[in-house]
Amino acid sequence: MEASVRLLADRNSDTEEVKDVKFRRYIRRNIRVRQACRIRRQKRHRVQFLALMILTAAASLVIGIGRIETEAYHSTSNLKKYYTSVQLQDGDTLWSLARKYNVNTNISHHDYIDEIRRMNQMEGTTVHRGHYLTVFYYQ
């Protein structure tokens, strides 16, 4: 009888050891999984932070360029704007008119040409000899 009790006790201790070993493995695995999740979360947060910084830099750049263009546009406000009608000659282009009349300003030639096209209700950029265009200049 004593031997059977001893065998039963050995089985219980073996079972407890097996349960204990399984529990320790479970705990270790759980810790590894949590660490992996934490590392993934940290990487995701770094990527989100980097994206936010890039977005902020891009927005600042756009706002800065807008302010520069606004300042350039308003820098002509102390000059008076005059209009004149020009008869086109051979070799005249909108670009040559912009180089000739867009002086003393910070307006780009492209913007000047766009304004000339709007003022004269032009669809394209083609001009013909003998036609008249209204152009503006500052003094």
GROMACS .gro file of N, CA, C and O in nm, residues 7-132:
model
  504
    7LEU      N    1   0.389   0.580  -0.550
    7LEU     CA    2   0.375   0.593  -0.695
    7LEU      C    3   0.277   0.704  -0.731
    7LEU      O    4   0.299   0.781  -0.823
    8LEU      N    5   0.169   0.710  -0.659
    8LEU     CA    6   0.070   0.815  -0.682
    8LEU      C    7   0.129   0.952  -0.654
    8LEU      O    8   0.108   1.048  -0.728
    9ALA      N    9   0.206   0.963  -0.551
    9ALA     CA   10   0.270   1.090  -0.516
    9ALA      C   11   0.372   1.128  -0.623
    9ALA      O   12   0.385   1.245  -0.660
   10ASP      N   13   0.447   1.026  -0.673
   10ASP     CA   14   0.544   1.053  -0.780
   10ASP      C   15   0.473   1.101  -0.906
   10ASP      O   16   0.521   1.193  -0.973
   11ARG      N   17   0.360   1.038  -0.937
   11ARG     CA   18   0.284   1.082  -1.054
   11ARG      C   19   0.237   1.226  -1.038
   11ARG      O   20   0.244   1.304  -1.130
   12ASN      N   21   0.185   1.258  -0.923
   12ASN     CA   22   0.137   1.394  -0.898
   12ASN      C   23   0.252   1.495  -0.910
   12ASN      O   24   0.236   1.602  -0.967
   13SER      N   25   0.367   1.461  -0.855
   13SER     CA   26   0.480   1.554  -0.864
   13SER      C   27   0.529   1.565  -1.008
   13SER      O   28   0.566   1.674  -1.053
   14ASP      N   29   0.527   1.451  -1.083
   14ASP     CA   30   0.564   1.457  -1.224
   14ASP      C   31   0.466   1.543  -1.302
   14ASP      O   32   0.504   1.624  -1.386
   15THR      N   33   0.338   1.525  -1.272
   15THR     CA   34   0.235   1.604  -1.339
   15THR      C   35   0.251   1.752  -1.306
   15THR      O   36   0.240   1.838  -1.393
   16GLU      N   37   0.281   1.780  -1.181
   16GLU     CA   38   0.301   1.919  -1.141
   16GLU      C   39   0.424   1.977  -1.209
   16GLU      O   40   0.423   2.092  -1.251
   17GLU      N   41   0.529   1.897  -1.221
   17GLU     CA   42   0.649   1.945  -1.289
   17GLU      C   43   0.619   1.973  -1.436
   17GLU      O   44   0.662   2.073  -1.491
   18VAL      N   45   0.545   1.884  -1.501
   18VAL     CA   46   0.508   1.903  -1.640
   18VAL      C   47   0.425   2.028  -1.654
   18VAL      O   48   0.448   2.111  -1.742
   19LYS      N   49   0.327   2.045  -1.564
   19LYS     CA   50   0.245   2.166  -1.568
   19LYS      C   51   0.331   2.289  -1.544
   19LYS      O   52   0.314   2.392  -1.608
   20ASP      N   53   0.424   2.278  -1.452
   20ASP     CA   54   0.512   2.390  -1.420
   20ASP      C   55   0.599   2.426  -1.541
   20ASP      O   56   0.617   2.542  -1.573
   21VAL      N   57   0.653   2.323  -1.609
   21VAL     CA   58   0.736   2.346  -1.727
   21VAL      C   59   0.652   2.408  -1.838
   21VAL      O   60   0.694   2.505  -1.904
   22LYS      N   61   0.532   2.357  -1.860
   22LYS     CA   62   0.443   2.413  -1.963
   22LYS      C   63   0.406   2.557  -1.930
   22LYS      O   64   0.403   2.643  -2.018
   23PHE      N   65   0.381   2.583  -1.802
   23PHE     CA   66   0.346   2.719  -1.761
   23PHE      C   67   0.463   2.814  -1.785
   23PHE      O   68   0.445   2.925  -1.834
   24ARG      N   69   0.585   2.771  -1.753
   24ARG     CA   70   0.704   2.855  -1.776
   24ARG      C   71   0.723   2.882  -1.924
   24ARG      O   72   0.756   2.993  -1.964
   25ARG      N   73   0.702   2.779  -2.008
   25ARG     CA   74   0.712   2.799  -2.154
   25ARG      C   75   0.607   2.898  -2.202
   25ARG      O   76   0.634   2.984  -2.286
   26TYR      N   77   0.486   2.883  -2.150
   26TYR     CA   78   0.377   2.974  -2.186
   26TYR      C   79   0.414   3.117  -2.149
   26TYR      O   80   0.396   3.210  -2.228
   27ILE      N   81   0.466   3.135  -2.031
   27ILE     CA   82   0.504   3.269  -1.984
   27ILE      C   83   0.615   3.326  -2.073
   27ILE      O   84   0.608   3.441  -2.115
   28ARG      N   85   0.718   3.246  -2.103
   28ARG     CA   86   0.827   3.294  -2.189
   28ARG      C   87   0.775   3.333  -2.328
   28ARG      O   88   0.814   3.435  -2.382
   29ARG      N   89   0.689   3.246  -2.383
   29ARG     CA   90   0.633   3.275  -2.516
   29ARG      C   91   0.550   3.402  -2.510
   29ARG      O   92   0.558   3.488  -2.599
   30ASN      N   93   0.471   3.417  -2.406
   30ASN     CA   94   0.388   3.535  -2.391
   30ASN      C   95   0.474   3.661  -2.381
   30ASN      O   96   0.443   3.764  -2.440
   31ILE      N   97   0.584   3.652  -2.310
   31ILE     CA   98   0.675   3.766  -2.298
   31ILE      C   99   0.736   3.799  -2.433
   31ILE      O  100   0.743   3.916  -2.472
   32ARG      N  101   0.779   3.697  -2.510
   32ARG     CA  102   0.836   3.722  -2.643
   32ARG      C  103   0.733   3.787  -2.736
   32ARG      O  104   0.765   3.878  -2.811
   33VAL      N  105   0.608   3.739  -2.731
   33VAL     CA  106   0.503   3.795  -2.815
   33VAL      C  107   0.478   3.941  -2.778
   33VAL      O  108   0.467   4.027  -2.865
   34ARG      N  109   0.473   3.970  -2.650
   34ARG     CA  110   0.451   4.108  -2.606
   34ARG      C  111   0.566   4.199  -2.648
   34ARG      O  112   0.546   4.312  -2.688
   35GLN      N  113   0.689   4.149  -2.637
   35GLN     CA  114   0.804   4.227  -2.680
   35GLN      C  115   0.798   4.255  -2.830
   35GLN      O  116   0.825   4.366  -2.874
   36ALA      N  117   0.762   4.153  -2.907
   36ALA     CA  118   0.752   4.171  -3.052
   36ALA      C  119   0.643   4.273  -3.086
   36ALA      O  120   0.663   4.359  -3.173
   37CYS      N  121   0.531   4.266  -3.018
   37CYS     CA  122   0.423   4.363  -3.039
   37CYS      C  123   0.469   4.504  -3.003
   37CYS      O  124   0.440   4.600  -3.075
   38ARG      N  125   0.541   4.516  -2.892
   38ARG     CA  126   0.591   4.647  -2.850
   38ARG      C  127   0.688   4.704  -2.953
   38ARG      O  128   0.681   4.822  -2.988
   39ILE      N  129   0.775   4.620  -3.007
   39ILE     CA  130   0.872   4.664  -3.107
   39ILE      C  131   0.799   4.708  -3.234
   39ILE      O  132   0.832   4.812  -3.292
   40ARG      N  133   0.699   4.631  -3.279
   40ARG     CA  134   0.621   4.669  -3.397
   40ARG      C  135   0.550   4.801  -3.375
   40ARG      O  136   0.546   4.888  -3.463
   41ARG      N  137   0.492   4.819  -3.257
   41ARG     CA  138   0.422   4.943  -3.223
   41ARG      C  139   0.519   5.062  -3.224
   41ARG      O  140   0.487   5.168  -3.277
   42GLN      N  141   0.638   5.043  -3.170
   42GLN     CA  142   0.738   5.150  -3.169
   42GLN      C  143   0.779   5.187  -3.312
   42GLN      O  144   0.793   5.305  -3.345
   43LYS      N  145   0.799   5.086  -3.398
   43LYS     CA  146   0.834   5.114  -3.537
   43LYS      C  147   0.723   5.190  -3.607
   43LYS      O  148   0.747   5.285  -3.682
   44ARG      N  149   0.598   5.149  -3.584
   44ARG     CA  150   0.484   5.217  -3.644
   44ARG      C  151   0.477   5.362  -3.598
   44ARG      O  152   0.456   5.453  -3.678
   45HIS      N  153   0.502   5.387  -3.470
   45HIS     CA  154   0.500   5.523  -3.418
   45HIS      C  155   0.613   5.607  -3.480
   45HIS      O  156   0.594   5.725  -3.509
   46ARG      N  157   0.731   5.545  -3.498
   46ARG     CA  158   0.841   5.618  -3.563
   46ARG      C  159   0.805   5.658  -3.705
   46ARG      O  160   0.831   5.770  -3.748
   47VAL      N  161   0.744   5.566  -3.780
   47VAL     CA  162   0.704   5.595  -3.918
   47VAL      C  163   0.598   5.705  -3.920
   47VAL      O  164   0.605   5.798  -4.001
   48GLN      N  165   0.502   5.697  -3.830
   48GLN     CA  166   0.399   5.801  -3.824
   48GLN      C  167   0.459   5.936  -3.789
   48GLN      O  168   0.423   6.038  -3.847
   49PHE      N  169   0.554   5.938  -3.696
   49PHE     CA  170   0.619   6.063  -3.657
   49PHE      C  171   0.697   6.121  -3.775
   49PHE      O  172   0.690   6.241  -3.802
   50LEU      N  173   0.770   6.035  -3.847
   50LEU     CA  174   0.845   6.080  -3.962
   50LEU      C  175   0.753   6.136  -4.070
   50LEU      O  176   0.781   6.241  -4.129
   51ALA      N  177   0.641   6.068  -4.095
   51ALA     CA  178   0.545   6.116  -4.194
   51ALA      C  179   0.488   6.251  -4.152
   51ALA      O  180   0.472   6.342  -4.235
   52LEU      N  181   0.459   6.267  -4.025
   52LEU     CA  182   0.408   6.395  -3.975
   52LEU      C  183   0.511   6.505  -3.991
   52LEU      O  184   0.478   6.618  -4.030
   53MET      N  185   0.636   6.475  -3.965
   53MET     CA  186   0.743   6.576  -3.981
   53MET      C  187   0.758   6.615  -4.127
   53MET      O  188   0.775   6.734  -4.159
   54ILE      N  189   0.752   6.518  -4.217
   54ILE     CA  190   0.764   6.548  -4.361
   54ILE      C  191   0.646   6.633  -4.406
   54ILE      O  192   0.662   6.730  -4.481
   55LEU      N  193   0.527   6.598  -4.361
   55LEU     CA  194   0.408   6.674  -4.396
   55LEU      C  195   0.417   6.817  -4.344
   55LEU      O  196   0.383   6.913  -4.414
   56THR      N  197   0.466   6.833  -4.222
   56THR     CA  198   0.482   6.966  -4.164
   56THR      C  199   0.584   7.047  -4.243
   56THR      O  200   0.563   7.166  -4.270
   57ALA      N  201   0.694   6.985  -4.281
   57ALA     CA  202   0.797   7.055  -4.359
   57ALA      C  203   0.742   7.097  -4.495
   57ALA      O  204   0.767   7.209  -4.541
   58ALA      N  205   0.665   7.009  -4.560
   58ALA     CA  206   0.608   7.042  -4.690
   58ALA      C  207   0.509   7.157  -4.677
   58ALA      O  208   0.508   7.249  -4.761
   59ALA      N  209   0.425   7.154  -4.574
   59ALA     CA  210   0.329   7.263  -4.555
   59ALA      C  211   0.401   7.395  -4.528
   59ALA      O  212   0.362   7.500  -4.581
   60SER      N  213   0.506   7.391  -4.450
   60SER     CA  214   0.583   7.512  -4.423
   60SER      C  215   0.646   7.566  -4.550
   60SER      O  216   0.649   7.687  -4.572
   61LEU      N  217   0.696   7.478  -4.634
   61LEU     CA  218   0.756   7.519  -4.760
   61LEU      C  219   0.653   7.587  -4.850
   61LEU      O  220   0.679   7.692  -4.907
   62VAL      N  221   0.534   7.527  -4.861
   62VAL     CA  222   0.429   7.583  -4.945
   62VAL      C  223   0.386   7.720  -4.892
   62VAL      O  224   0.371   7.816  -4.969
   63ILE      N  225   0.370   7.731  -4.762
   63ILE     CA  226   0.331   7.859  -4.704
   63ILE      C  227   0.440   7.962  -4.725
   63ILE      O  228   0.413   8.078  -4.758
   64GLY      N  229   0.566   7.923  -4.708
   64GLY     CA  230   0.678   8.015  -4.728
   64GLY      C  231   0.686   8.065  -4.870
   64GLY      O  232   0.707   8.184  -4.894
   65ILE      N  233   0.669   7.975  -4.967
   65ILE     CA  234   0.672   8.015  -5.108
   65ILE      C  235   0.556   8.109  -5.137
   65ILE      O  236   0.573   8.208  -5.208
   66GLY      N  237   0.440   8.080  -5.081
   66GLY     CA  238   0.325   8.169  -5.100
   66GLY      C  239   0.352   8.308  -5.045
   66GLY      O  240   0.316   8.409  -5.107
   67ARG      N  241   0.416   8.315  -4.930
   67ARG     CA  242   0.449   8.446  -4.872
   67ARG      C  243   0.550   8.520  -4.958
   67ARG      O  244   0.539   8.642  -4.976
   68ILE      N  245   0.648   8.449  -5.012
   68ILE     CA  246   0.747   8.513  -5.098
   68ILE      C  247   0.681   8.569  -5.223
   68ILE      O  248   0.708   8.682  -5.264
   69GLU      N  249   0.593   8.489  -5.284
   69GLU     CA  250   0.523   8.537  -5.404
   69GLU      C  251   0.434   8.655  -5.372
   69GLU      O  252   0.424   8.749  -5.451
   70THR      N  253   0.368   8.653  -5.257
   70THR     CA  254   0.282   8.764  -5.218
   70THR      C  255   0.365   8.890  -5.197
   70THR      O  256   0.328   8.998  -5.241
   71GLU      N  257   0.479   8.876  -5.131
   71GLU     CA  258   0.566   8.991  -5.110
   71GLU      C  259   0.617   9.045  -5.244
   71GLU      O  260   0.627   9.165  -5.263
   72ALA      N  261   0.650   8.955  -5.336
   72ALA     CA  262   0.698   8.998  -5.467
   72ALA      C  263   0.588   9.072  -5.542
   72ALA      O  264   0.612   9.173  -5.609
   73TYR      N  265   0.465   9.023  -5.530
   73TYR     CA  266   0.354   9.088  -5.599
   73TYR      C  267   0.327   9.226  -5.539
   73TYR      O  268   0.305   9.322  -5.611
   74HIS      N  269   0.332   9.235  -5.407
   74HIS     CA  270   0.303   9.362  -5.343
   74HIS      C  271   0.420   9.459  -5.348
   74HIS      O  272   0.403   9.576  -5.317
   75SER      N  273   0.538   9.415  -5.386
   75SER     CA  274   0.650   9.507  -5.393
   75SER      C  275   0.634   9.607  -5.507
   75SER      O  276   0.702   9.707  -5.510
   76THR      N  277   0.543   9.579  -5.601
   76THR     CA  278   0.517   9.673  -5.710
   76THR      C  279   0.412   9.776  -5.670
   76THR      O  280   0.380   9.865  -5.748
   77SER      N  281   0.360   9.767  -5.548
   77SER     CA  282   0.252   9.857  -5.508
   77SER      C  283   0.297  10.002  -5.495
   77SER      O  284   0.216  10.093  -5.509
   78ASN      N  285   0.426  10.026  -5.471
   78ASN     CA  286   0.472  10.165  -5.462
   78ASN      C  287   0.498  10.224  -5.600
   78ASN      O  288   0.523  10.343  -5.612
   79LEU      N  289   0.494  10.143  -5.705
   79LEU     CA  290   0.508  10.191  -5.842
   79LEU      C  291   0.370  10.211  -5.903
   79LEU      O  292   0.274  10.145  -5.864
   80LYS      N  293   0.361  10.301  -6.000
   80LYS     CA  294   0.233  10.322  -6.069
   80LYS      C  295   0.226  10.232  -6.191
   80LYS      O  296   0.324  10.214  -6.263
   81LYS      N  297   0.108  10.181  -6.215
   81LYS     CA  298   0.086  10.089  -6.327
   81LYS      C  299   0.030  10.169  -6.444
   81LYS      O  300  -0.069  10.241  -6.430
   82TYR      N  301   0.092  10.152  -6.561
   82TYR     CA  302   0.048  10.221  -6.682
   82TYR      C  303   0.014  10.117  -6.787
   82TYR      O  304   0.069  10.007  -6.789
   83TYR      N  305  -0.077  10.156  -6.878
   83TYR     CA  306  -0.117  10.068  -6.987
   83TYR      C  307  -0.084  10.137  -7.119
   83TYR      O  308  -0.095  10.260  -7.130
   84THR      N  309  -0.048  10.057  -7.214
   84THR     CA  310  -0.022  10.111  -7.348
   84THR      C  311  -0.062  10.007  -7.451
   84THR      O  312  -0.068   9.887  -7.423
   85SER      N  313  -0.090  10.053  -7.572
   85SER     CA  314  -0.124   9.964  -7.682
   85SER      C  315  -0.002   9.953  -7.772
   85SER      O  316   0.060  10.054  -7.808
   86VAL      N  317   0.031   9.831  -7.810
   86VAL     CA  318   0.151   9.806  -7.888
   86VAL      C  319   0.111   9.735  -8.016
   86VAL      O  320   0.037   9.636  -8.013
   87GLN      N  321   0.160   9.789  -8.132
   87GLN     CA  322   0.139   9.717  -8.257
   87GLN      C  323   0.254   9.619  -8.275
   87GLN      O  324   0.372   9.656  -8.264
   88LEU      N  325   0.220   9.495  -8.302
   88LEU     CA  326   0.320   9.389  -8.311
   88LEU      C  327   0.398   9.398  -8.442
   88LEU      O  328   0.341   9.424  -8.547
   89GLN      N  329   0.527   9.377  -8.433
   89GLN     CA  330   0.616   9.380  -8.548
   89GLN      C  331   0.664   9.236  -8.576
   89GLN      O  332   0.637   9.144  -8.500
   90ASP      N  333   0.737   9.219  -8.686
   90ASP     CA  334   0.796   9.089  -8.716
   90ASP      C  335   0.890   9.048  -8.604
   90ASP      O  336   0.970   9.128  -8.555
   91GLY      N  337   0.879   8.925  -8.561
   91GLY     CA  338   0.968   8.872  -8.457
   91GLY      C  339   0.920   8.898  -8.316
   91GLY      O  340   0.982   8.853  -8.221
   92ASP      N  341   0.812   8.975  -8.298
   92ASP     CA  342   0.760   8.999  -8.163
   92ASP      C  343   0.691   8.873  -8.111
   92ASP      O  344   0.619   8.803  -8.183
   93THR      N  345   0.717   8.843  -7.984
   93THR     CA  346   0.651   8.733  -7.915
   93THR      C  347   0.605   8.784  -7.780
   93THR      O  348   0.645   8.894  -7.737
   94LEU      N  349   0.523   8.708  -7.713
   94LEU     CA  350   0.481   8.747  -7.579
   94LEU      C  351   0.601   8.753  -7.485
   94LEU      O  352   0.610   8.838  -7.397
   95TRP      N  353   0.696   8.663  -7.508
   95TRP     CA  354   0.816   8.660  -7.424
   95TRP      C  355   0.899   8.787  -7.445
   95TRP      O  356   0.948   8.846  -7.349
   96SER      N  357   0.914   8.831  -7.571
   96SER     CA  358   0.992   8.952  -7.596
   96SER      C  359   0.921   9.075  -7.539
   96SER      O  360   0.985   9.168  -7.490
   97LEU      N  361   0.788   9.076  -7.544
   97LEU     CA  362   0.713   9.187  -7.483
   97LEU      C  363   0.732   9.187  -7.332
   97LEU      O  364   0.746   9.293  -7.270
   98ALA      N  365   0.734   9.069  -7.272
   98ALA     CA  366   0.755   9.060  -7.127
   98ALA      C  367   0.893   9.111  -7.090
   98ALA      O  368   0.909   9.183  -6.991
   99ARG      N  369   0.995   9.075  -7.169
   99ARG     CA  370   1.130   9.125  -7.140
   99ARG      C  371   1.139   9.276  -7.156
   99ARG      O  372   1.213   9.343  -7.085
  100LYS      N  373   1.062   9.330  -7.251
  100LYS     CA  374   1.069   9.474  -7.278
  100LYS      C  375   0.992   9.556  -7.176
  100LYS      O  376   1.040   9.660  -7.129
  101TYR      N  377   0.872   9.511  -7.136
  101TYR     CA  378   0.784   9.593  -7.052
  101TYR      C  379   0.782   9.550  -6.905
  101TYR      O  380   0.738   9.626  -6.820
  102ASN      N  381   0.826   9.431  -6.874
  102ASN     CA  382   0.823   9.384  -6.735
  102ASN      C  383   0.959   9.411  -6.669
  102ASN      O  384   1.035   9.322  -6.638
  103VAL      N  385   0.987   9.538  -6.648
  103VAL     CA  386   1.112   9.579  -6.582
  103VAL      C  387   1.076   9.652  -6.453
  103VAL      O  388   0.964   9.699  -6.437
  104ASN      N  389   1.168   9.659  -6.362
  104ASN     CA  390   1.148   9.725  -6.232
  104ASN      C  391   1.042   9.656  -6.146
  104ASN      O  392   0.981   9.718  -6.061
  105THR      N  393   1.016   9.530  -6.174
  105THR     CA  394   0.917   9.457  -6.093
  105THR      C  395   0.976   9.323  -6.053
  105THR      O  396   1.076   9.279  -6.108
  106ASN      N  397   0.909   9.261  -5.959
  106ASN     CA  398   0.946   9.126  -5.918
  106ASN      C  399   0.848   9.024  -5.974
  106ASN      O  400   0.846   8.910  -5.930
  107ILE      N  401   0.768   9.064  -6.070
  107ILE     CA  402   0.672   8.973  -6.133
  107ILE      C  403   0.748   8.887  -6.235
  107ILE      O  404   0.826   8.939  -6.314
  108SER      N  405   0.725   8.757  -6.231
  108SER     CA  406   0.793   8.670  -6.326
  108SER      C  407   0.738   8.693  -6.466
  108SER      O  408   0.624   8.739  -6.484
  109HIS      N  409   0.820   8.663  -6.566
  109HIS     CA  410   0.775   8.680  -6.705
  109HIS      C  411   0.656   8.591  -6.736
  109HIS      O  412   0.567   8.630  -6.812
  110HIS      N  413   0.651   8.474  -6.676
  110HIS     CA  414   0.536   8.384  -6.698
  110HIS      C  415   0.407   8.447  -6.647
  110HIS      O  416   0.304   8.444  -6.715
  111ASP      N  417   0.412   8.505  -6.527
  111ASP     CA  418   0.293   8.571  -6.473
  111ASP      C  419   0.256   8.693  -6.556
  111ASP      O  420   0.137   8.722  -6.577
  112TYR      N  421   0.354   8.767  -6.603
  112TYR     CA  422   0.329   8.884  -6.686
  112TYR      C  423   0.259   8.842  -6.815
  112TYR      O  424   0.159   8.902  -6.855
  113ILE      N  425   0.309   8.736  -6.879
  113ILE     CA  426   0.248   8.687  -7.003
  113ILE      C  427   0.106   8.639  -6.977
  113ILE      O  428   0.014   8.667  -7.056
  114ASP      N  429   0.083   8.570  -6.867
  114ASP     CA  430  -0.054   8.525  -6.834
  114ASP      C  431  -0.148   8.645  -6.818
  114ASP      O  432  -0.262   8.641  -6.863
  115GLU      N  433  -0.100   8.750  -6.753
  115GLU     CA  434  -0.182   8.869  -6.735
  115GLU      C  435  -0.211   8.938  -6.869
  115GLU      O  436  -0.323   8.982  -6.894
  116ILE      N  437  -0.112   8.945  -6.956
  116ILE     CA  438  -0.132   9.003  -7.090
  116ILE      C  439  -0.236   8.921  -7.166
  116ILE      O  440  -0.325   8.977  -7.233
  117ARG      N  441  -0.227   8.790  -7.158
  117ARG     CA  442  -0.325   8.704  -7.227
  117ARG      C  443  -0.465   8.725  -7.172
  117ARG      O  444  -0.563   8.729  -7.248
  118ARG      N  445  -0.479   8.742  -7.041
  118ARG     CA  446  -0.611   8.767  -6.982
  118ARG      C  447  -0.665   8.903  -7.025
  118ARG      O  448  -0.782   8.916  -7.060
  119MET      N  449  -0.579   9.003  -7.020
  119MET     CA  450  -0.623   9.138  -7.057
  119MET      C  451  -0.670   9.145  -7.201
  119MET      O  452  -0.767   9.213  -7.233
  120ASN      N  453  -0.602   9.076  -7.290
  120ASN     CA  454  -0.633   9.081  -7.433
  120ASN      C  455  -0.724   8.966  -7.476
  120ASN      O  456  -0.747   8.948  -7.596
  121GLN      N  457  -0.772   8.889  -7.382
  121GLN     CA  458  -0.864   8.776  -7.406
  121GLN      C  459  -0.810   8.681  -7.512
  121GLN      O  460  -0.878   8.643  -7.606
  122MET      N  461  -0.683   8.641  -7.493
  122MET     CA  462  -0.617   8.551  -7.587
  122MET      C  463  -0.635   8.407  -7.541
  122MET      O  464  -0.619   8.376  -7.425
  123GLU      N  465  -0.667   8.319  -7.634
  123GLU     CA  466  -0.681   8.176  -7.604
  123GLU      C  467  -0.544   8.110  -7.598
  123GLU      O  468  -0.515   8.034  -7.508
  124GLY      N  469  -0.460   8.139  -7.696
  124GLY     CA  470  -0.328   8.076  -7.702
  124GLY      C  471  -0.218   8.178  -7.680
  124GLY      O  472  -0.240   8.286  -7.625
  125THR      N  473  -0.099   8.143  -7.729
  125THR     CA  474   0.015   8.234  -7.713
  125THR      C  475   0.064   8.287  -7.847
  125THR      O  476   0.166   8.355  -7.852
  126THR      N  477  -0.007   8.258  -7.953
  126THR     CA  478   0.035   8.300  -8.086
  126THR      C  479  -0.006   8.445  -8.109
  126THR      O  480  -0.120   8.484  -8.083
  127VAL      N  481   0.089   8.525  -8.158
  127VAL     CA  482   0.061   8.665  -8.193
  127VAL      C  483   0.100   8.685  -8.340
  127VAL      O  484   0.185   8.614  -8.393
  128HIS      N  485   0.035   8.781  -8.404
  128HIS     CA  486   0.057   8.805  -8.547
  128HIS      C  487   0.098   8.950  -8.570
  128HIS      O  488   0.051   9.041  -8.502
  129ARG      N  489   0.183   8.968  -8.669
  129ARG     CA  490   0.232   9.101  -8.705
  129ARG      C  491   0.113   9.190  -8.743
  129ARG      O  492   0.020   9.146  -8.810
  130GLY      N  493   0.116   9.313  -8.695
  130GLY     CA  494   0.013   9.411  -8.729
  130GLY      C  495  -0.099   9.419  -8.625
  130GLY      O  496  -0.171   9.518  -8.619
  131HIS      N  497  -0.118   9.316  -8.545
  131HIS     CA  498  -0.221   9.320  -8.440
  131HIS      C  499  -0.177   9.412  -8.327
  131HIS      O  500  -0.058   9.439  -8.309
  132TYR      N  501  -0.275   9.460  -8.252
  132TYR     CA  502  -0.247   9.544  -8.137
  132TYR      C  503  -0.273   9.467  -8.008
  132TYR      O  504  -0.371   9.392  -7.999
   0.00000   0.00000   0.00000
